[in-house]
C-alpha atoms as a printed R data frame, in Angstrom:
    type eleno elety resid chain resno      x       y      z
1   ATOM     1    CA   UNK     A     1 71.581 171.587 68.709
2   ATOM     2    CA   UNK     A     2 70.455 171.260 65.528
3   ATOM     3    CA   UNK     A     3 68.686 168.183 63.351
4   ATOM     4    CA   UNK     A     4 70.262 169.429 59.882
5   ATOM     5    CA   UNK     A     5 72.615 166.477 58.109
6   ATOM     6    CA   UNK     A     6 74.644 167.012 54.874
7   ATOM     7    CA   UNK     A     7 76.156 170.346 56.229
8   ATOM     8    CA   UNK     A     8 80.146 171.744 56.271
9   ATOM     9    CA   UNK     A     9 79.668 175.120 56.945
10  ATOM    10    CA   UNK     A    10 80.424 177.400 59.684
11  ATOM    11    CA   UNK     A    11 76.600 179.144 59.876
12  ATOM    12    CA   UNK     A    12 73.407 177.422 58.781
13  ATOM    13    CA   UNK     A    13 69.682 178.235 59.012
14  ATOM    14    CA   UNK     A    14 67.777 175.586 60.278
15  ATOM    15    CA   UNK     A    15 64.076 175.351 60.745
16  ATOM    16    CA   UNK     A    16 63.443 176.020 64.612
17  ATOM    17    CA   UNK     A    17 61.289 172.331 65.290
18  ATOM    18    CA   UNK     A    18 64.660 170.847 64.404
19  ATOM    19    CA   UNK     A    19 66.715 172.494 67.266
20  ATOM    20    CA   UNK     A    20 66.870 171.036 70.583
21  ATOM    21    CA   UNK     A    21 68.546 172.700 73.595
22  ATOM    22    CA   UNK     A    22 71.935 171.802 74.218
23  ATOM    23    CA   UNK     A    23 71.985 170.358 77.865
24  ATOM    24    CA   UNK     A    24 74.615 172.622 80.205
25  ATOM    25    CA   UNK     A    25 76.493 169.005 80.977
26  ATOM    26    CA   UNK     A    26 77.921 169.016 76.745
27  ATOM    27    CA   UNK     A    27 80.534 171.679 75.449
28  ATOM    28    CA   UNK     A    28 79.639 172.809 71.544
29  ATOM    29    CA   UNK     A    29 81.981 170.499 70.536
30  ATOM    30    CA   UNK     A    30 80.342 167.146 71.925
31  ATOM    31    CA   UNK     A    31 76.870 168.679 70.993
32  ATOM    32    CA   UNK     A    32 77.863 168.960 67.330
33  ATOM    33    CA   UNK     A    33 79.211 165.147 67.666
34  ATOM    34    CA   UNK     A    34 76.034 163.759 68.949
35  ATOM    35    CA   UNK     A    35 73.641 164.095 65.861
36  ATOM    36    CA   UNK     A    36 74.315 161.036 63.643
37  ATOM    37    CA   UNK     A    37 75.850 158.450 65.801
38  ATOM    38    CA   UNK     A    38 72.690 158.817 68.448
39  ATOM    39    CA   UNK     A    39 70.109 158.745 65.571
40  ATOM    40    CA   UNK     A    40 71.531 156.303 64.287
41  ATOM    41    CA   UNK     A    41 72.121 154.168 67.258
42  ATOM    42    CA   UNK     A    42 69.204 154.771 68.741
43  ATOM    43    CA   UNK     A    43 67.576 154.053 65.238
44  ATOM    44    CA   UNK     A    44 69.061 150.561 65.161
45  ATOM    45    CA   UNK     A    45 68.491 149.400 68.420
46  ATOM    46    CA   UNK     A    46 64.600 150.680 68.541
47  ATOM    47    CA   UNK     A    47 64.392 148.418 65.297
48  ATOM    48    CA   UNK     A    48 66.133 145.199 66.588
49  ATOM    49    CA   UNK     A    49 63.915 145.597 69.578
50  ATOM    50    CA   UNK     A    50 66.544 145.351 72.236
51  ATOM    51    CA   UNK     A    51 64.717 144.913 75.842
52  ATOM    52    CA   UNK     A    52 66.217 144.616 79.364
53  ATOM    53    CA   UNK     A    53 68.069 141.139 79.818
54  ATOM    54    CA   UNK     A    54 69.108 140.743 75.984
55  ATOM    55    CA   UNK     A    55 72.350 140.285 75.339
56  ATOM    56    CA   UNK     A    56 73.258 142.250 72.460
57  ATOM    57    CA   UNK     A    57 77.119 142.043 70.794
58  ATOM    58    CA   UNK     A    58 78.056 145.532 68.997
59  ATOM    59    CA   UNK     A    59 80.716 145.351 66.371
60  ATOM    60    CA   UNK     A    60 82.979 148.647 66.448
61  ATOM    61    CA   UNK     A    61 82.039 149.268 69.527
62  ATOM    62    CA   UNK     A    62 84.400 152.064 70.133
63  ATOM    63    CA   UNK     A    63 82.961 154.182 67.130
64  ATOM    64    CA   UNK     A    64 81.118 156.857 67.411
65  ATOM    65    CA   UNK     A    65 78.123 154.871 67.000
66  ATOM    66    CA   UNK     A    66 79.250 151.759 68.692
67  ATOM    67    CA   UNK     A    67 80.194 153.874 71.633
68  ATOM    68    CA   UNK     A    68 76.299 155.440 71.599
69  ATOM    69    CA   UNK     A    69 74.632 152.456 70.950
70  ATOM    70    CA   UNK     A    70 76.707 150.318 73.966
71  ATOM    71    CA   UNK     A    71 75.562 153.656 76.366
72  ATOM    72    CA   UNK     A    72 71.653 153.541 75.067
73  ATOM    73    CA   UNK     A    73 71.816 149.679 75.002
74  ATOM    74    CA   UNK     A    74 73.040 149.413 79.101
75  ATOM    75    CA   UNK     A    75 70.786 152.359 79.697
76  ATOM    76    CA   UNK     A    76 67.686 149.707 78.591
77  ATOM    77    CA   UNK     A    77 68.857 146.799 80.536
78  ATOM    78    CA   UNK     A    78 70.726 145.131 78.252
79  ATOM    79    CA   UNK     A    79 74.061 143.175 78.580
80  ATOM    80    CA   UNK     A    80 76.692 144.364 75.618
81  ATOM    81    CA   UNK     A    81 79.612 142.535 74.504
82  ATOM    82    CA   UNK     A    82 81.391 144.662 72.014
83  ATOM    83    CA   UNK     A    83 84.226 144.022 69.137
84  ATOM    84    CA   UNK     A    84 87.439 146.305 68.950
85  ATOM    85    CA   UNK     A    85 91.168 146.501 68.713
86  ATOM    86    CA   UNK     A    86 92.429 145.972 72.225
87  ATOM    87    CA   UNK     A    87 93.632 149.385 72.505
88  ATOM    88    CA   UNK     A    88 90.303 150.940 72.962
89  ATOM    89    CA   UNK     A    89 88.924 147.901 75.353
90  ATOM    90    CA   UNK     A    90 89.470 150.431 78.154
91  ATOM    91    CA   UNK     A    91 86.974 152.700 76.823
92  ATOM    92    CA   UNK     A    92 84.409 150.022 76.406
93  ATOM    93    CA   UNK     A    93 84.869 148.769 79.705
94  ATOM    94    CA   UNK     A    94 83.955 152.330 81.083
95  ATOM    95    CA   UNK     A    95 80.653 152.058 79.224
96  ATOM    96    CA   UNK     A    96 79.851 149.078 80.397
97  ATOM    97    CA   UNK     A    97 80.890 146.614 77.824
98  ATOM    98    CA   UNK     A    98 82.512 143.232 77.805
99  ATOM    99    CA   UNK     A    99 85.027 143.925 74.777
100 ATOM   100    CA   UNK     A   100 86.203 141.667 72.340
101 ATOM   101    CA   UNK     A   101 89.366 141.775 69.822
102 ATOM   102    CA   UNK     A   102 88.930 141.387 66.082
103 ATOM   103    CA   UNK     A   103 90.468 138.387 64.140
104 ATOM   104    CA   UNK     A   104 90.484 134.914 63.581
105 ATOM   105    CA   UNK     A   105 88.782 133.192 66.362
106 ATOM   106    CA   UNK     A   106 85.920 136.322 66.710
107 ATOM   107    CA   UNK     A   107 82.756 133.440 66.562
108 ATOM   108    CA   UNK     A   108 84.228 131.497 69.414
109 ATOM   109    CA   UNK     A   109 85.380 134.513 72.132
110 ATOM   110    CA   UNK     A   110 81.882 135.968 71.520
111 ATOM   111    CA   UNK     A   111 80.585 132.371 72.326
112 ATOM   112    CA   UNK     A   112 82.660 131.816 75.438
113 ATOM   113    CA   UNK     A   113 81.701 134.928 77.213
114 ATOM   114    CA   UNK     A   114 77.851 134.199 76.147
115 ATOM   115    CA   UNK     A   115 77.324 130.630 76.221
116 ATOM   116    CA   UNK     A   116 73.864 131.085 76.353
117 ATOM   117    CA   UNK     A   117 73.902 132.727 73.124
118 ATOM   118    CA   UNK     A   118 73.403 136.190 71.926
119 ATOM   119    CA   UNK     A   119 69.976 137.961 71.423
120 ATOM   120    CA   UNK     A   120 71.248 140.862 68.872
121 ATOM   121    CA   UNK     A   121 74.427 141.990 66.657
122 ATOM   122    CA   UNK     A   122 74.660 145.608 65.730
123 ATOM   123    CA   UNK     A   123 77.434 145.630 63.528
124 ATOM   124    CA   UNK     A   124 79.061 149.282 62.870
125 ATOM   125    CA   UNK     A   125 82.060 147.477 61.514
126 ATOM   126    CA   UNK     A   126 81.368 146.605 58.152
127 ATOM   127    CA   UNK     A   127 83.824 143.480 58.074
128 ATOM   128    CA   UNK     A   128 82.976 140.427 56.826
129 ATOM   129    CA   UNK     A   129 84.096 138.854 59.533
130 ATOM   130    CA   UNK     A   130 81.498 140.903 61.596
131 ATOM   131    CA   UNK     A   131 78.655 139.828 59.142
132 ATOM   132    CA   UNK     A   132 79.514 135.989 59.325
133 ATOM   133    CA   UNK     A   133 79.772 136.339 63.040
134 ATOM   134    CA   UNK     A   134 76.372 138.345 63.166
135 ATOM   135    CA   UNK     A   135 74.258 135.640 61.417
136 ATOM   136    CA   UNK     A   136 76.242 133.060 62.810
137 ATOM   137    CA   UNK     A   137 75.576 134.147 66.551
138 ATOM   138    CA   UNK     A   138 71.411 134.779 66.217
139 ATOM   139    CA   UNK     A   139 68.459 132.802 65.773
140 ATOM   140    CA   UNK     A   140 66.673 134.668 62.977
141 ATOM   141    CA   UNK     A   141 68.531 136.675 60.115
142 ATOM   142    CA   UNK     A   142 66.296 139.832 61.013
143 ATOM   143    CA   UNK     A   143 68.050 140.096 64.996
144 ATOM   144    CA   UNK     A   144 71.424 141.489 63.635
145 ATOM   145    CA   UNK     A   145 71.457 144.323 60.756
146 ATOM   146    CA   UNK     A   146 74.162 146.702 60.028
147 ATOM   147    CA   UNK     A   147 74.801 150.320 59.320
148 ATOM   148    CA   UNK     A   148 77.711 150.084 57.018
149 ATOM   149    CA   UNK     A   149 76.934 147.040 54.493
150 ATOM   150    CA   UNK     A   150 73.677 147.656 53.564
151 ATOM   151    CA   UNK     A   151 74.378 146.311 50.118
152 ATOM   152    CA   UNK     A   152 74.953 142.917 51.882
153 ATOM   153    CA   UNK     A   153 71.819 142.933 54.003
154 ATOM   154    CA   UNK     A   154 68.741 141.544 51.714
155 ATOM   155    CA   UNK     A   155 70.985 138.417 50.738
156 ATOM   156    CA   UNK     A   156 72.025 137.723 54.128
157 ATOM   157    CA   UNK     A   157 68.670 138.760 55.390
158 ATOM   158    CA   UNK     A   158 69.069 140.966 58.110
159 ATOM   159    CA   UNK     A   159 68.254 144.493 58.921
160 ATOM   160    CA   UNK     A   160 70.182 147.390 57.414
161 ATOM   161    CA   UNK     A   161 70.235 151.091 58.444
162 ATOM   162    CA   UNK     A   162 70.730 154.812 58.186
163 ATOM   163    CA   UNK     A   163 73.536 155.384 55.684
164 ATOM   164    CA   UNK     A   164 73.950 151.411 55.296
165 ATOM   165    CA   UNK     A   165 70.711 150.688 54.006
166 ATOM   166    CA   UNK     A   166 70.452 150.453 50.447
167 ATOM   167    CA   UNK     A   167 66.385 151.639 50.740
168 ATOM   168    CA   UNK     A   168 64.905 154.865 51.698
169 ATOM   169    CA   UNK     A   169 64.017 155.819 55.617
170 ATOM   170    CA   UNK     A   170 60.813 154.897 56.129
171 ATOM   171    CA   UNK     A   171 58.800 157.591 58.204
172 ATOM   172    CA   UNK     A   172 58.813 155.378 60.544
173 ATOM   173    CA   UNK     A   173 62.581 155.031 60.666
174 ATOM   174    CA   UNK     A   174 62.951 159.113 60.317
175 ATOM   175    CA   UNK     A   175 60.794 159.509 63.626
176 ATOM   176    CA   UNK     A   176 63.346 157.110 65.811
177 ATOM   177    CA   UNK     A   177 65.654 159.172 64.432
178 ATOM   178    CA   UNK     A   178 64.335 162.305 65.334
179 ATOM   179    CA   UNK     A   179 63.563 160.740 68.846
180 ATOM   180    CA   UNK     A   180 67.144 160.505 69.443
181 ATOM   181    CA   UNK     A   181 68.335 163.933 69.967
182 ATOM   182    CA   UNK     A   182 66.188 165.012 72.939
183 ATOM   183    CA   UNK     A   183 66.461 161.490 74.441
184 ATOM   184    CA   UNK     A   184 69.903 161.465 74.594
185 ATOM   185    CA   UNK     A   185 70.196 165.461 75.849
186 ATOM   186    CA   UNK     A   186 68.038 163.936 78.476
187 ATOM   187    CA   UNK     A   187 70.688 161.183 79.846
188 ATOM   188    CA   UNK     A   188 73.565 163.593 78.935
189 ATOM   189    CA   UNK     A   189 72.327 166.113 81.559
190 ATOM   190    CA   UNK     A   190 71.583 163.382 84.385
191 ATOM   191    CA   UNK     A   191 75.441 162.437 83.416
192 ATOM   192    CA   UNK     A   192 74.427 158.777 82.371
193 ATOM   193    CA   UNK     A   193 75.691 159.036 78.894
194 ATOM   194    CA   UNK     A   194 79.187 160.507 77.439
195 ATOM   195    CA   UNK     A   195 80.052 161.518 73.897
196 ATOM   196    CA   UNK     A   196 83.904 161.171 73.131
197 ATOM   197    CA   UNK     A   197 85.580 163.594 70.568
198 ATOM   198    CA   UNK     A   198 88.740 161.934 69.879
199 ATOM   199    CA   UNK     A   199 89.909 164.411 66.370
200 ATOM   200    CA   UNK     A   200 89.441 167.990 66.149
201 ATOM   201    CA   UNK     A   201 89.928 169.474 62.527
202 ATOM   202    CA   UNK     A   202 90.029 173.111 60.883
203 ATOM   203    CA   UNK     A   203 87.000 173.445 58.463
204 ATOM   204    CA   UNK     A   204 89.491 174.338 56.039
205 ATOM   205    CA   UNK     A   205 91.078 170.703 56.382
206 ATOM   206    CA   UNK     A   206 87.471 169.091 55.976
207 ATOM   207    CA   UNK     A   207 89.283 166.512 53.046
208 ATOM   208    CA   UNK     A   208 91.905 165.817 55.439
209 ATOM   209    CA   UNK     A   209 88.653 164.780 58.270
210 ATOM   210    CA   UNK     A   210 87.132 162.999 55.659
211 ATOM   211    CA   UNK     A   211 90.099 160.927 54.756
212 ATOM   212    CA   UNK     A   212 90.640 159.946 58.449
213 ATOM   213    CA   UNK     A   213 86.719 158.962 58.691
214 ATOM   214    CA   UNK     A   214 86.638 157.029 55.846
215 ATOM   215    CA   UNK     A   215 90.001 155.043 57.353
216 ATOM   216    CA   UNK     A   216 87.556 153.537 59.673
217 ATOM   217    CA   UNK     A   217 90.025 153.284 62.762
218 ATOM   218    CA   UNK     A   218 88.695 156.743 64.576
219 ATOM   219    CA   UNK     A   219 87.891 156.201 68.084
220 ATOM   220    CA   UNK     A   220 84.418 158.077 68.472
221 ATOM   221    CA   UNK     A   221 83.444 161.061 66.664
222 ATOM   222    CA   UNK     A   222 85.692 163.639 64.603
223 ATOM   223    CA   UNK     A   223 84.873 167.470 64.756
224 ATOM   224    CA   UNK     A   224 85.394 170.033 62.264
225 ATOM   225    CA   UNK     A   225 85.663 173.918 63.848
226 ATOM   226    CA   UNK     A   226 85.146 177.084 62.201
């Protein structure tokens, strides 16, 4: 498995620190679908500080990084309540998740199933509805951040990461990232976490991929073959 990013290309030479051993529990395909989401997850989560007992809400949780970052998230000890259309509450339920529907009314479902109140919002949405929710539901600004609407973050002032953030990675940032990988081999081959592939695609019909990505309604990752 390799750490390269920014790649369509059906060979590629890659520096042999940034390969990691694909565990015998993944097929090529979910290998090739774990890079990104898991760094990124794993990224965000490391950087909101999320401990066993928190109760963390995920927005588009049935994403290919909501769906890695509910897994990581239960695998720590935390409680995850996670936004999606109702057709993929199923999913989230077999992760472990306490789903929630998008729309008017968000702020008050997320409140009635943690009355409490929330410790941290990932949101992988980029709504604003999933912003106003986020700083609504947390006690300081910097407990939610988001990967998408980076743009929004310093105004709103809360975290933003990986292709969201509208800064550079820090080094420190680039390590988590780099942390994921063999983490997340590691609870892929004691069968405790599951990467979904939900679109296959021809590398020939990479726009076509692209177009369906950028639709924001895929249900974890897309995969382009050679």
């Amino acid at each position: 498995m390799s750490g390269a990013s920014g790649t369509y290309a059906t060979h590629v030479v890659v520096p042999r620190q940034n390969l990691t051993a694909k565990p015998a529990a993944l097929d090529f395909e979910q290998a090739a679908a774990l890079g990104i989401p898991v760094a990124t997850a794993h990224q965000a989560l490391a950087s909101l500080d999320v401990r066993r007992g928190h109760v963390l809400v995920v927005h588009g949780g049935s994403g290919g990084v909501g769906q890695a970052a509910v897994q990581l998230a239960r695998h720590l000890g935390a409680r995850v309540i996670a936004t999606a259309s109702p057709a993929n509450h199923d999913r989230l339920r077999e992760l472990g998740a306490e789903p929630v529907a998008y729309g008017e009314g968000l702020l008050e479902r997320i409140r009635a199933l943690a009355p409490a109140g929330v410790d941290r919002v990932l949101d992988a949405a980029g709504t604003d509805e999933a912003l106003a929710a986020s700083v609504a539901l947390v006690d300081d600004p910097q407990h939610a951040g988001t990967i998408v609407m980076g743009a929004k973050a310093p105004d709103l002032g809360i975290q933003a990461w990986s292709g969201g953030a509208p800064w550079p990675l820090t080094p420190e940032q680039l390590r988590l990232r780099e942390d994921a990988i063999p983490v997340v081999a590691d609870l892929v081959a004691r069968g405790v976490f599951e990467v979904e592939v939900s679109r296959r695609f021809p590398l020939e019909e990479v726009v076509a991929a692209a177009k369906e990505s950028e639709a924001g309604h895929t249900r974890g990752k897309i995969v382009l073959l050679p």
